[in-house]
Coordinates of C-alpha atoms in Angstrom, one line a residue:
Chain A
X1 CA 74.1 148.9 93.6
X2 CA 76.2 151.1 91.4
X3 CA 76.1 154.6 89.5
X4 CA 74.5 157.1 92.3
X5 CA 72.9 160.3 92.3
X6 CA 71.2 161.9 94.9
X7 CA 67.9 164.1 94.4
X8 CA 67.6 167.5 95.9
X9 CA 65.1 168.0 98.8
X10 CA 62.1 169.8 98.4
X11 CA 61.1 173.1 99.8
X12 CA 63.9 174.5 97.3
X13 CA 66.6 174.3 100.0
X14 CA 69.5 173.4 98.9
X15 CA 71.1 171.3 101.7
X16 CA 72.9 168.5 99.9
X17 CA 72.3 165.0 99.5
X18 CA 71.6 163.7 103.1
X19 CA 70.4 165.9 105.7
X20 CA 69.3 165.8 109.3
X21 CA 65.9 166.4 110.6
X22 CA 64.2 167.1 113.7
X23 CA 60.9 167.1 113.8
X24 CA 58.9 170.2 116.0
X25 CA 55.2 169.4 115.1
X26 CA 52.6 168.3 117.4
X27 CA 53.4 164.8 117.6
X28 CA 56.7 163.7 119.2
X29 CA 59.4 165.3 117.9
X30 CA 62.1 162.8 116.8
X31 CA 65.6 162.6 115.0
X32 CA 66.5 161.4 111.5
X33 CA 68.4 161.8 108.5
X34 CA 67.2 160.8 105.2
X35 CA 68.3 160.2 101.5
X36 CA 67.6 159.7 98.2
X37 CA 69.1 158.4 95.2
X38 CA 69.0 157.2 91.4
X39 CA 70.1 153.1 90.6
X40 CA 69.9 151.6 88.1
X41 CA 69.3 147.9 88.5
X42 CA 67.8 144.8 86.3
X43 CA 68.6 142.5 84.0
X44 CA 71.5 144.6 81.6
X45 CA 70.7 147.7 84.2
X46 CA 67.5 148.7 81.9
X47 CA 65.5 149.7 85.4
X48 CA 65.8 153.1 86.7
X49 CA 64.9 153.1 90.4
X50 CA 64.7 156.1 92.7
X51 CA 64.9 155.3 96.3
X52 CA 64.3 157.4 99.7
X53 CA 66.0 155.8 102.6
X54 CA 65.4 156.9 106.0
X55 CA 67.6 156.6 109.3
X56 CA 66.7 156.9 112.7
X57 CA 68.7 158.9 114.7
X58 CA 66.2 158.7 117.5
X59 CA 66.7 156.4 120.5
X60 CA 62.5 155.5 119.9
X61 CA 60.7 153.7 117.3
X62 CA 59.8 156.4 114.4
X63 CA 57.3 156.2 112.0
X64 CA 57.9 158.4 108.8
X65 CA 55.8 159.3 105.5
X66 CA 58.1 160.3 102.5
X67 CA 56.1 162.5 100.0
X68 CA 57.7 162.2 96.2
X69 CA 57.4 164.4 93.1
X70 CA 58.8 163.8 89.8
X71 CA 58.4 163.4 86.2
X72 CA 58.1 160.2 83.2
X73 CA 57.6 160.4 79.8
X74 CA 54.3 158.5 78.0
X75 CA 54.2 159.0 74.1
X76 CA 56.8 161.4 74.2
X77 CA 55.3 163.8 76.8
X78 CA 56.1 164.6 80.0
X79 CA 54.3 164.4 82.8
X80 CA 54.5 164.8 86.4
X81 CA 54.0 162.2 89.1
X82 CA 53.8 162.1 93.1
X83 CA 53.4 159.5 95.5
X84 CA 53.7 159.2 98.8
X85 CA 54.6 156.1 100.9
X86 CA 54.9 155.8 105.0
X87 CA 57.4 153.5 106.7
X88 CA 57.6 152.4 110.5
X89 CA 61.4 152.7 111.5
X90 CA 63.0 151.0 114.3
X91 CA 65.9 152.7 116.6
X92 CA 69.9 153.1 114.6
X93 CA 67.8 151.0 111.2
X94 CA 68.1 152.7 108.0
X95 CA 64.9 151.8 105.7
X96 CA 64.1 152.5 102.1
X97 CA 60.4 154.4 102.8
X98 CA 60.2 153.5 99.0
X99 CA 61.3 152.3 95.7
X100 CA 59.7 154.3 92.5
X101 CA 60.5 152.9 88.7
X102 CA 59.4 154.4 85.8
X103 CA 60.2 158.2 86.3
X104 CA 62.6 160.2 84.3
X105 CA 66.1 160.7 85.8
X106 CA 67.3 163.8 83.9
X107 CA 64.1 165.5 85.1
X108 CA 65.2 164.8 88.4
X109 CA 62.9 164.3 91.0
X110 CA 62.0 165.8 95.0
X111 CA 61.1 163.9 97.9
X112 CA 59.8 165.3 101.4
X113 CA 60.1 163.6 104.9
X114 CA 58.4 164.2 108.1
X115 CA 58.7 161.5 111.1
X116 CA 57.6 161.4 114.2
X117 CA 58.0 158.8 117.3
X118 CA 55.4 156.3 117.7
Chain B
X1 CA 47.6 119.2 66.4
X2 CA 51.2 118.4 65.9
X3 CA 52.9 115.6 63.3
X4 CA 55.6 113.8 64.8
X5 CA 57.9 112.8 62.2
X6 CA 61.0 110.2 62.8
X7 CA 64.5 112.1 62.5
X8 CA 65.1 109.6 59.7
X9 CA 62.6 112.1 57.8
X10 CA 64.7 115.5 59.3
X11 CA 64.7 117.1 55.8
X12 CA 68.5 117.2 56.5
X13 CA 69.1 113.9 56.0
X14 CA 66.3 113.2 53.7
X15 CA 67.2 115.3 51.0
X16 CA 69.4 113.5 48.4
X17 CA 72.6 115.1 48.6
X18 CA 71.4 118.6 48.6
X19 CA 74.7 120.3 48.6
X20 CA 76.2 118.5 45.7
X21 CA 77.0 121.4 43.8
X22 CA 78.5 122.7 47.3
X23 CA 80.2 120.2 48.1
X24 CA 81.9 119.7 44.5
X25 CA 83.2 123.3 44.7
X26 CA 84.7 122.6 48.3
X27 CA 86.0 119.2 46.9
X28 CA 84.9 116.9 49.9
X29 CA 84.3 113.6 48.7
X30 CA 80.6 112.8 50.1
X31 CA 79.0 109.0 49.3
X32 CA 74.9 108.5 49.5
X33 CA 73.6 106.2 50.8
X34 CA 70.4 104.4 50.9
X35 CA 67.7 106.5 52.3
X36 CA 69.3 109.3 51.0
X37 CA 71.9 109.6 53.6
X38 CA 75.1 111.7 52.7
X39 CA 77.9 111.2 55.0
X40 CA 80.7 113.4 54.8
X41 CA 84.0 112.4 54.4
X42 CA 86.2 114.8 55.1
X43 CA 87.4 115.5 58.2
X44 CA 86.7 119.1 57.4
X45 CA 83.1 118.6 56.9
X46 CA 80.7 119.5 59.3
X47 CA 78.0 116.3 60.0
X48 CA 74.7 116.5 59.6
X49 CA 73.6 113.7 59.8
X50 CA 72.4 112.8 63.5
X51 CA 71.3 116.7 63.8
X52 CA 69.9 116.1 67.3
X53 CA 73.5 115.5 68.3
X54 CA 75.8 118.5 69.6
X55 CA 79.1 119.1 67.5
X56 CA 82.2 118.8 69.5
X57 CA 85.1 120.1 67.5
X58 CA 87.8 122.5 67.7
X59 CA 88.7 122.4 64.5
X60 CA 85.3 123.0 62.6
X61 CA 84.4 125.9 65.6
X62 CA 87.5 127.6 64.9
X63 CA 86.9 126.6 60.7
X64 CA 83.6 127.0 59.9
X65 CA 82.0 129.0 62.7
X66 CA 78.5 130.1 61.1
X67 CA 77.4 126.8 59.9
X68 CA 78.8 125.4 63.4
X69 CA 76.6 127.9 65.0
X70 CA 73.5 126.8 63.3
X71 CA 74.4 123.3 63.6
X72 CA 74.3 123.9 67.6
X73 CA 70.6 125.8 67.3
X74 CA 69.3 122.9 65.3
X75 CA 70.7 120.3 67.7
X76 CA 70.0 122.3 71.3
X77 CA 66.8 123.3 69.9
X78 CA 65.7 120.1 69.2
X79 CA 62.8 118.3 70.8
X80 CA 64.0 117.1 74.2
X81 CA 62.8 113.9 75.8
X82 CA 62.0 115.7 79.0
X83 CA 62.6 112.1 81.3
X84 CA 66.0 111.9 80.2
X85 CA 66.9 115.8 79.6
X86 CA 68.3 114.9 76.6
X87 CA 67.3 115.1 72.5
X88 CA 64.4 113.1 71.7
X89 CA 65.4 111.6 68.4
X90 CA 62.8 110.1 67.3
X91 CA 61.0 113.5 66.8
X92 CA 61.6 115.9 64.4
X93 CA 63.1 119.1 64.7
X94 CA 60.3 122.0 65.3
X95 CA 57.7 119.7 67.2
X96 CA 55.8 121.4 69.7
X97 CA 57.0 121.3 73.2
X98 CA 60.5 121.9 75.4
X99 CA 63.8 121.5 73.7
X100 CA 66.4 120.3 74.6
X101 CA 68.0 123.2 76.7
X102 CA 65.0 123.9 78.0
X103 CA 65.9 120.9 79.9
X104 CA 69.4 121.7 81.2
X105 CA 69.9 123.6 84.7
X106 CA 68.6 126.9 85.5
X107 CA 71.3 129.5 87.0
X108 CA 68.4 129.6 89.5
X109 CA 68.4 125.7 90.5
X110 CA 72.6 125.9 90.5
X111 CA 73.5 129.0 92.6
X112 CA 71.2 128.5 95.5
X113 CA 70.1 131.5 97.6
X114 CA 71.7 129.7 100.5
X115 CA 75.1 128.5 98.8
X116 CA 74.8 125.4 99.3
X117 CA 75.5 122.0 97.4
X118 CA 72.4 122.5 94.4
X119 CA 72.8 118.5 94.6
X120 CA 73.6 116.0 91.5
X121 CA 72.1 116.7 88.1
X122 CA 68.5 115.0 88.3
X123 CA 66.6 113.1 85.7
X124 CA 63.6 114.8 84.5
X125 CA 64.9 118.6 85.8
X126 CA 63.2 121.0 88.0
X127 CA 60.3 123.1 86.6
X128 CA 59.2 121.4 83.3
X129 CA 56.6 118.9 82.5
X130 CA 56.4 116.2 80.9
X131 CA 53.7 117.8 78.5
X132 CA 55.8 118.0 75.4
X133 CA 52.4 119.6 73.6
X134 CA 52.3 122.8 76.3
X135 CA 55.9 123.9 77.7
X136 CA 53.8 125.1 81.1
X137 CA 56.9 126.8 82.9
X138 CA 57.2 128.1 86.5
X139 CA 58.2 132.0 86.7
X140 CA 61.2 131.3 88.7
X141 CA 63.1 130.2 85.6
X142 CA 63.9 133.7 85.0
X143 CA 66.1 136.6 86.1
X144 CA 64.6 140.2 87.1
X145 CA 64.6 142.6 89.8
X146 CA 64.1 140.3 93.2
X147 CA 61.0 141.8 95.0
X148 CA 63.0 139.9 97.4
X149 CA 65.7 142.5 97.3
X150 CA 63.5 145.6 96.8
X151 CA 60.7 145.7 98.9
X152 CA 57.4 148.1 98.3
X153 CA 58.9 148.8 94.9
X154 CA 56.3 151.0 93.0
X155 CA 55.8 151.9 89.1
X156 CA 53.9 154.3 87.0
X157 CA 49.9 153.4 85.8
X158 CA 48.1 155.4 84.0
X159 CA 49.7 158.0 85.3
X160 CA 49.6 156.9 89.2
X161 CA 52.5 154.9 91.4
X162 CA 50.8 151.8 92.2
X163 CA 52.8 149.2 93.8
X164 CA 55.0 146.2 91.5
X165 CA 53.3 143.0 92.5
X166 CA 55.1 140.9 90.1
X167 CA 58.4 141.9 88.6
X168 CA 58.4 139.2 86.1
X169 CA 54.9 139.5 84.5
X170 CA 55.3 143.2 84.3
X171 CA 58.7 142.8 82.6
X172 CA 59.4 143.8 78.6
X173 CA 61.1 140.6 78.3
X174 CA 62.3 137.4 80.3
X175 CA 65.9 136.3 80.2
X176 CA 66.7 132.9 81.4
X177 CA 70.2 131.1 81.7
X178 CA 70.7 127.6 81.7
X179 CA 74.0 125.0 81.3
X180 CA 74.2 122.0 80.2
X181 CA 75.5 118.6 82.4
X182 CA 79.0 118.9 81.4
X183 CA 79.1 122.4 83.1
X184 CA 76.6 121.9 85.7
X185 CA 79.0 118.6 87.0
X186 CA 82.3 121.1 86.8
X187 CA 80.8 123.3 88.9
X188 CA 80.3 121.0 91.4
X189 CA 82.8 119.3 91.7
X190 CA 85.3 122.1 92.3
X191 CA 82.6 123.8 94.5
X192 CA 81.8 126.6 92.0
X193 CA 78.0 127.0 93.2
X194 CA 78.9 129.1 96.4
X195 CA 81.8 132.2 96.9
X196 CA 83.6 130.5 99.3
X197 CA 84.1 127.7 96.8
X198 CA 85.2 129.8 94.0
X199 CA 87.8 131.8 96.4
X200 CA 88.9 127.9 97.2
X201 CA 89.6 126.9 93.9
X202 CA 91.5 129.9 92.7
X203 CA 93.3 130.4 95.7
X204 CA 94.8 126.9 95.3
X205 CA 95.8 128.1 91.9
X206 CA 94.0 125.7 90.3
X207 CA 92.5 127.7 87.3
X208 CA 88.5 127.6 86.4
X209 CA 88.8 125.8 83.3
X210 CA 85.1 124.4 81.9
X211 CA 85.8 121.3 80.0
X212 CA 84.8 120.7 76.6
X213 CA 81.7 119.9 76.0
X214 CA 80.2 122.6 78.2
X215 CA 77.8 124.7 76.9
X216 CA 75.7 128.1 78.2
X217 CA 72.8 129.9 76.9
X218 CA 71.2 132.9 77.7
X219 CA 67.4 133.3 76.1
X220 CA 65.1 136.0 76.0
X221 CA 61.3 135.4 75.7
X222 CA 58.7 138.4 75.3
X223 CA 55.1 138.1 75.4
X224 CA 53.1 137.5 72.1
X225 CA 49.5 137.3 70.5
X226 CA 48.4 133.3 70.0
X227 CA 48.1 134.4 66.0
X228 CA 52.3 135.1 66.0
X229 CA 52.7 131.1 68.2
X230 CA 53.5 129.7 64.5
X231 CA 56.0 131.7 63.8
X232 CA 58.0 131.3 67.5
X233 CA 59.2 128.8 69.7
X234 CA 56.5 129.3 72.9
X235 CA 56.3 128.8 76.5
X236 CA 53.3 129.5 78.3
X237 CA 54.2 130.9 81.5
X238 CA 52.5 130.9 85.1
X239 CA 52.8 133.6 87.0
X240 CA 52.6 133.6 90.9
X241 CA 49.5 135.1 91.2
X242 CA 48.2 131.8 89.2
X243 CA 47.4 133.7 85.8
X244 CA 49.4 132.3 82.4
X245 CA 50.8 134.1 79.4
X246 CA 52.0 133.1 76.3
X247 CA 55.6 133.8 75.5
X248 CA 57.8 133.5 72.5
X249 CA 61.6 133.2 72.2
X250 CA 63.4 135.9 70.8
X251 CA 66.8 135.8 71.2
X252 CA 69.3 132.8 72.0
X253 CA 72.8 133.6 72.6
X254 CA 75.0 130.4 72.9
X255 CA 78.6 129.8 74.6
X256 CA 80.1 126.2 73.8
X257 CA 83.6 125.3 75.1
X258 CA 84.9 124.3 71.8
X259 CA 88.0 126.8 72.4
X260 CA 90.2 128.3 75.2
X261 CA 88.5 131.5 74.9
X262 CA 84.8 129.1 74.1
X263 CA 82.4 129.5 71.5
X264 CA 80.1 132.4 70.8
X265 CA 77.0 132.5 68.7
X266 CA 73.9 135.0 68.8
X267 CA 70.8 134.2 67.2
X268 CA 67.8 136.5 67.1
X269 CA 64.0 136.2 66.1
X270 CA 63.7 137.5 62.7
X271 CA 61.1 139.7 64.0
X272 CA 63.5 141.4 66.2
X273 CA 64.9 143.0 63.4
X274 CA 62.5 146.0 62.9
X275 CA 61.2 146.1 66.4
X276 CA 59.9 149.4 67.3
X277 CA 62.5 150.0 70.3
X278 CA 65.4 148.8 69.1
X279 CA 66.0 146.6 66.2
X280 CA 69.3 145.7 64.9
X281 CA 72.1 148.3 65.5
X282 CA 74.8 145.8 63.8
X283 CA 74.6 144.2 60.5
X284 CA 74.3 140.5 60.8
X285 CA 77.2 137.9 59.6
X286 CA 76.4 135.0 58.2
X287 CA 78.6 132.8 55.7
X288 CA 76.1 129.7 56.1
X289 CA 73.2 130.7 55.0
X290 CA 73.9 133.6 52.9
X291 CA 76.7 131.7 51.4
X292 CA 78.6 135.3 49.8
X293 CA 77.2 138.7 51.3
X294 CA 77.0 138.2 54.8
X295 CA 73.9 140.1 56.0
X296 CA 71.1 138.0 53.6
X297 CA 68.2 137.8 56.3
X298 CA 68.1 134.1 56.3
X299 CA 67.7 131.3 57.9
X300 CA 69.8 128.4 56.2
X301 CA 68.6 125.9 53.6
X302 CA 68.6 122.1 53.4
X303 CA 69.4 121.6 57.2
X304 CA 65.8 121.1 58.6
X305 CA 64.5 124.7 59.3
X306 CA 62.1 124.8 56.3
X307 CA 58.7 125.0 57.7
X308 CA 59.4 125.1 61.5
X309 CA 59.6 128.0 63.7
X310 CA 63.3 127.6 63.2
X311 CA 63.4 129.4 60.1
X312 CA 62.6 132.3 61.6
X313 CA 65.4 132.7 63.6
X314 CA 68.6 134.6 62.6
X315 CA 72.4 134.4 63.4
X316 CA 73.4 137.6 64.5
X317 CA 77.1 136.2 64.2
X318 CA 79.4 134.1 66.0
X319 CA 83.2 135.0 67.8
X320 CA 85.9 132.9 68.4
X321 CA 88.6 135.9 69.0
X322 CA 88.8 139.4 70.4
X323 CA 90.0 141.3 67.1
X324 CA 90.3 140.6 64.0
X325 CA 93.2 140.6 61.9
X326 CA 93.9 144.1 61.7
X327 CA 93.3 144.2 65.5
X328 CA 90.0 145.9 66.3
X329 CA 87.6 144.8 68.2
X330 CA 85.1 142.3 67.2
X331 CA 81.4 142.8 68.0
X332 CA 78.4 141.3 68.1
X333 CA 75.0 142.9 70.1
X334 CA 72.1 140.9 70.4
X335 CA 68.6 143.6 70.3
X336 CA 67.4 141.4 73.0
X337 CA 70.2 140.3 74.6
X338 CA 72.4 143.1 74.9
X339 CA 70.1 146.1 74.5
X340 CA 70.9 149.4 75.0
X341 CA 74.4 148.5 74.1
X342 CA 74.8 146.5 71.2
X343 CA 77.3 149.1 69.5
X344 CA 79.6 147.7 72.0
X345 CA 79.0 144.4 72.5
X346 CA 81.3 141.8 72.3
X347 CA 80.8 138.5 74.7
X348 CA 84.0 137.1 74.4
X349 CA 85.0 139.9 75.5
X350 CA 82.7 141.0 78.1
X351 CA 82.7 137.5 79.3
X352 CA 86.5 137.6 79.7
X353 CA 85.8 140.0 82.8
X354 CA 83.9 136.7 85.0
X355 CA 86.3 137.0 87.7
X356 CA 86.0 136.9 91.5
X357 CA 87.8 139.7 93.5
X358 CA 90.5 137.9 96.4
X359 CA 91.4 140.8 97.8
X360 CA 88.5 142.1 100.9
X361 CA 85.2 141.4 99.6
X362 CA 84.9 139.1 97.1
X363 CA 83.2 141.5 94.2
X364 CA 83.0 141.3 90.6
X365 CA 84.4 143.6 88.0
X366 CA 81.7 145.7 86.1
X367 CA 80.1 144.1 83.2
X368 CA 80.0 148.0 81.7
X369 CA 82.9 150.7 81.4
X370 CA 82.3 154.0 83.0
X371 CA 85.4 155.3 82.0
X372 CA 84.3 157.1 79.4
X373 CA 83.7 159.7 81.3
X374 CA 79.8 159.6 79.3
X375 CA 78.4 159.4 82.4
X376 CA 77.1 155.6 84.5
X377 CA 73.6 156.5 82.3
X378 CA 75.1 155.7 79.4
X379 CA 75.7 151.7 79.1
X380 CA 78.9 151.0 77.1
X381 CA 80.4 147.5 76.7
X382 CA 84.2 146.5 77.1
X383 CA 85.5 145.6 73.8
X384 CA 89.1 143.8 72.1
X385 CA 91.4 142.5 74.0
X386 CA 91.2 141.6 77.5
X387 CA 93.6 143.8 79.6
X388 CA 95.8 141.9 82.0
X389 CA 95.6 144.8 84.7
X390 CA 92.0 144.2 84.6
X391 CA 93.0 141.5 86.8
X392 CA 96.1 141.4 88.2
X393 CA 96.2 145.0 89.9
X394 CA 93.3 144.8 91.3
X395 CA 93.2 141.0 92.6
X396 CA 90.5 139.5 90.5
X397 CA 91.0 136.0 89.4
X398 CA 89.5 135.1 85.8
X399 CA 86.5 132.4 86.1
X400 CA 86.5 131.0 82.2
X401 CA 84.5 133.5 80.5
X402 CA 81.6 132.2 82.9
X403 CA 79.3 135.3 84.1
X404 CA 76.9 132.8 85.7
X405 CA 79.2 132.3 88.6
X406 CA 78.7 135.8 89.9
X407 CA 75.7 134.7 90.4
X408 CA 77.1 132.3 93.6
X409 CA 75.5 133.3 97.0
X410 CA 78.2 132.8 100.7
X411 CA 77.1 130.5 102.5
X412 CA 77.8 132.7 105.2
X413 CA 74.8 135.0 105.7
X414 CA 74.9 138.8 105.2
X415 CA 78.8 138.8 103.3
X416 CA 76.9 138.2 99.9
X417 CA 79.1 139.3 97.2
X418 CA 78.4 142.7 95.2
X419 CA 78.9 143.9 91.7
X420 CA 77.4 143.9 88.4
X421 CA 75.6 140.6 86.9
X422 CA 75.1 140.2 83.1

C-alpha cells in the first residue's frame, strides 16, 4: 500500500505517528505500540481506508480495544462518526485492530488504544 | 422473449449497399451481390461483412481507427456460442445473453492466487452458463478490495460503522478484465501467469511481445433498475451471500495487438455522459459515426447497432500513438474507466509503464504520478511519451503495454509482489 499519512492520537497529545504504551489500569499492565494511517486502495485507488495497527511489545498475549472518531460527508454535510473495534494480539504480531472506509481524510480522524494481557 | 435472427439478416449486410454515396466519394470500387451483400474491394476498406469476425490488420488500425474500433465492439460484442467461447454466428448481433468476451479468460482464472500453471484454455470457460437468455455470473469475475487482504474492514450506514460483508455488492461499480486465447496461450507459454516466470523471461532477454491477434478488455458494470435492461447489455450477478442483482455494462475499454504499441479504443454507455458524479470530462472523437465534427453523440449507422442495446454505446476515442503531430500528449479518460482522472488519461501511455522491477523485489511502477508535488490524494495520470529512465535507471523491464500481468502471484509464499494495479 502506498500514499501514507498517519492520524494524531487522541487526548490532544501530540506525540507523533506511532507511540508506545504501557498500560497501568487494573488489569495486567502490558506493552505496545500502535499506529494509524490513511490508504488509499481499490480498483483506480477510489477507496479511502483508515487503519489502526497494533504491536505487541509484551512477552504475553494482549488483547486491545481501539476506540475511533472521525468525520464523512452525506449530502454535502459533515458529520461525525466513532467506532470502536477490539482485537486479541499474540506476542512480537503487529495486527490491524480495524479498517474504517467511508470517512473524510482532510477532516482527519483520532483513534484511542488501551490493551491489556489476557 | 428474444428473436433470433440469422447473421445473414445483420442489418449490415442486409442493407443494399448503404454507403454508396460513401463509398463513391472515397472511390473504392464495391460490387453487390445477391442478397444484398457488398464486398469491398479495396484493400483499404474495412469488411463488414462477416461482423462476428475480429479485424486483424495493421494497416486499417493504424488507417481508419474509429470505424476499426467499432468494428471490434460489434464483433467482440457479439453473441457468443458459450460451448465453443467463440461468436455464435448464426445469431444476430444484440441477442440476449453472454458475448463473446464474456467468454474469454478472467484475470482471475489466469493469475492464480497460488502462481501456478492456470492450465490450457478450456472449452466452455469458467463461470458462465450455458443460458444464453440469463448471463447468471459468479462474483468472482470481478476486481475489488480483497476481504481476503483486509480483514474486519468496516464502512459508514446511516450514520454507524457496521462491518463490509461483501466488497463487491457494496461496490459503485464492477470492473472485470478478461483476454482473449491468443493472449491467454502467450502467457503460458513463456510462464507469464506467475512472477518468477516473468523475471524468467526478461531476464533471458527475451522481450514480452503479445502476438497479433491478442486482444484485452477492461469492463465496467453498475447496477440498474429492470425498466433501463433495454437500453444496456446485462448480467445478473450472484453475490456470495446467494442474493442476485441486475447489472448493466457501462464502459468497455478495448486493447488489440494490431500495432507495436497495440490498439486502443474506449467506449462508454451513452448514459454515462451526464451522470451525476462524473460524466464526461473529455470531448469524445469519433470520425465513424459522426463522419465530420468529431463529438456527434452517436452510435454509427448501417453497421447493425440500430435497435440493439448497441446503439447506446459511445466511442470515447481510440489511440494508436503517444502525441500527436505537434507532440502533445494524447488522451483519452473513460468516466467509468478511469475516473477521477480522465483529464489525464492516456492508456497507451499508462500502459507503457507494465513492467516488472529485477532489481530486489520484484515491484511495479506506479500506475499514477506523484510528482506533482499535488499531493498522493490527488490521482494524476502519466501522459506522452514513455520516458526511457522510467525503466532503465531503475531496473524495470517493459511487459507489452500488459497491466494484467502485475497481477501475477510468486509461487513462493509471503514474497508477493507490491505496487500499484490498474
Amino acid at each position: 500500500m502506498k500514499n501514507v499519512w498517519f492520524a494524531m492520537p487522541l487526548f490532544g497529545l501530540l506525540l507523533g505517528p506511532a507511540f508506545q504504551c504501557r498500560a497501568d489500569d487494573a488489569l495486567e499492565s502490558a506493552k505496545y505500540s500502535t499506529d494509524a494511517k490513511w490508504e488509499i486502495a481499490g480498483y483506480n485507488n477510489e477507496e479511502i481506508i483508515y487503519t489502526i495497527l497494533v504491536t505487541n511489545q509484551d512477552s504475553r498475549i494482549i488483547h486491545c480495544n481501539a476506540l475511533l472518531k472521525g468525520f464523512y460527508f452525506e449530502n454535502g454535510e459533515k458529520h461525525s462518526i466513532s467506532d470502536r473495534q477490539g482485537s486479541t494480539i499474540f506476542p512480537g504480531r503487529q495486527v490491524a485492530v480495524g479498517h474504517w472506509m467511508g470517512m473524510d481524510q482532510s477532516s482527519g480522524a483520532t483513534y484511542e488504544v488501551q490493551c491489556h494481557a489476557i | 422473449m428474444t428473436t433470433r435472427r440469422t447473421a445473414l439478416e445483420h442489418p449490415a449486410m442486409r442493407s443494399s449497399c448503404h454507403a454508396i454515396a460513401w463509398v463513391l466519394i472515397s472511390g473504392l470500387a464495391w460490387s453487390c451481390m445477391g442478397g444484398g451483400l457488398c464486398a469491398a474491394q479495396s484493400a483499404d476498406a474495412m469488411d463488414w461483412r462477416r461482423p462476428w469476425r475480429a479485424p486483424q490488420s495493421a494497416r486499417l488500425a493504424a488507417r481508419h481507427s474509429d470505424e476499426y474500433a467499432w468494428r471490434l465492439f460489434v464483433a467482440i460484442n457479439w453473441p457468443a456460442d458459450v460451448s465453443k467461447r467463440a461468436a455464435d454466428h448464426r445469431a444476430v448481433l444484440g441477442a440476449a445473453g453472454p458475448v463473446v468476451w464474456e467468454t474469454w479468460q478472467n484475470t482471475a482464472d489466469v493469475f492464480l492466487d497460488n502462481g501456478l500453471d492456470p492450465g490450457p484454455w478450456v472449452a466452455g470457460g469458467p463461470a458462465l452458463t450455458a443460458d444464453s437468455a440469463q448471463a447468471m455470473v459468479n462474483e468472482t469475475r470481478f476486481e475489488t478490495l480483497s476481504p481476503r487482504d483486509l480483514e474486519h474492514t468496516r464502512r459508514i450506514v446511516a450514520g454507524a460503522m457496521v462491518p463490509l460483508v461483501d466488497p463487491l455488492a457494496e461496490a459503485q461499480r464492477l470492473i472485470e478484465v478478461r483476454m482473449n486465447r491468443v493472449s491467454f496461450d502467450y502467457i503460458r507459454s513463456l510462464g507469464l501467469y506467475n512472477v518468477e516466470g516473468q523475471l524468467h523471461a526478461v531476464a533471458q532477454g527475451r522481450s514480452v511481445k503479445f502476438p497479433l491477434g491478442a486482444v484485452q478488455v477492461k469492463a465496467s458494470w453498475r447496477p440498474i433498475a429492470a425498466s433501463q435492461k433495454s437500453r444496456y447489455h446485462t448480467i445478473t450477478v450472484r453475490f456470495a451471500d446467494g442474493a442476485t442483482r441486475l447489472y448493466g455494462l457501462t464502459a468497455l475499454n478495448i486493447a488489440a495487438k494490431e500495432l507495436p504499441h497495440w490498439f486502443w479504443a474506449s467506449f462508454e454507455h451513452v448514459d454515462n455522459a451526464t451522470r451525476d458524479s462524473a460524466g464526461w470530462e473529455l470531448a469524445s472523437r469519433d470520425s465513424f459515426a459522426c463522419r465530420g465534427a468529431l463529438d456527434c453523440n452517436r452510435a454509427p449507422s448501417g453497421v447493425g447497432l440500430e435497435g440493439t442495446v448497441w446503439e447506446n454505446y459511445r466511442l470515447r476515442g481510440t489511440l494508436t500513438s503517444f502525441v500527436d503531430a505537434e507532440m502533445r500528449p494524447r488522451l483519452l479518460g473513460n468516466s467509468e474507466l478511469e475516473a477521477g482522472f480522465q483529464r489525464s488519461a492516456s492508456c497507451i501511455t499508462c500502459h507503457s509503464r507494465a513492467s516488472i522491477g529485477v532489481v530486489g523485489r520484484p515491484l511495479r511502477l506506479p500506475v499514477f504520478d506523484t510528482s506533482t508535488g499535488a499531493g498522493d490524494s490527488v490521482r494524476r495520470g502519466y501522459v506522452g511519451l514513455p520516458r526511457p529512465e522510467w525503466f532503465s535507471n531503475t531496473g524495470f523491464e517493459p511487459l507489452d503495454f500488459v497491466w494484467s500481468l502485475s497481477q501475477a502471484r510468486s509461487r513462493v509464499p509471503d514474497s508477493n509482489n507490491e505496487g500499484d494495479s490498474p
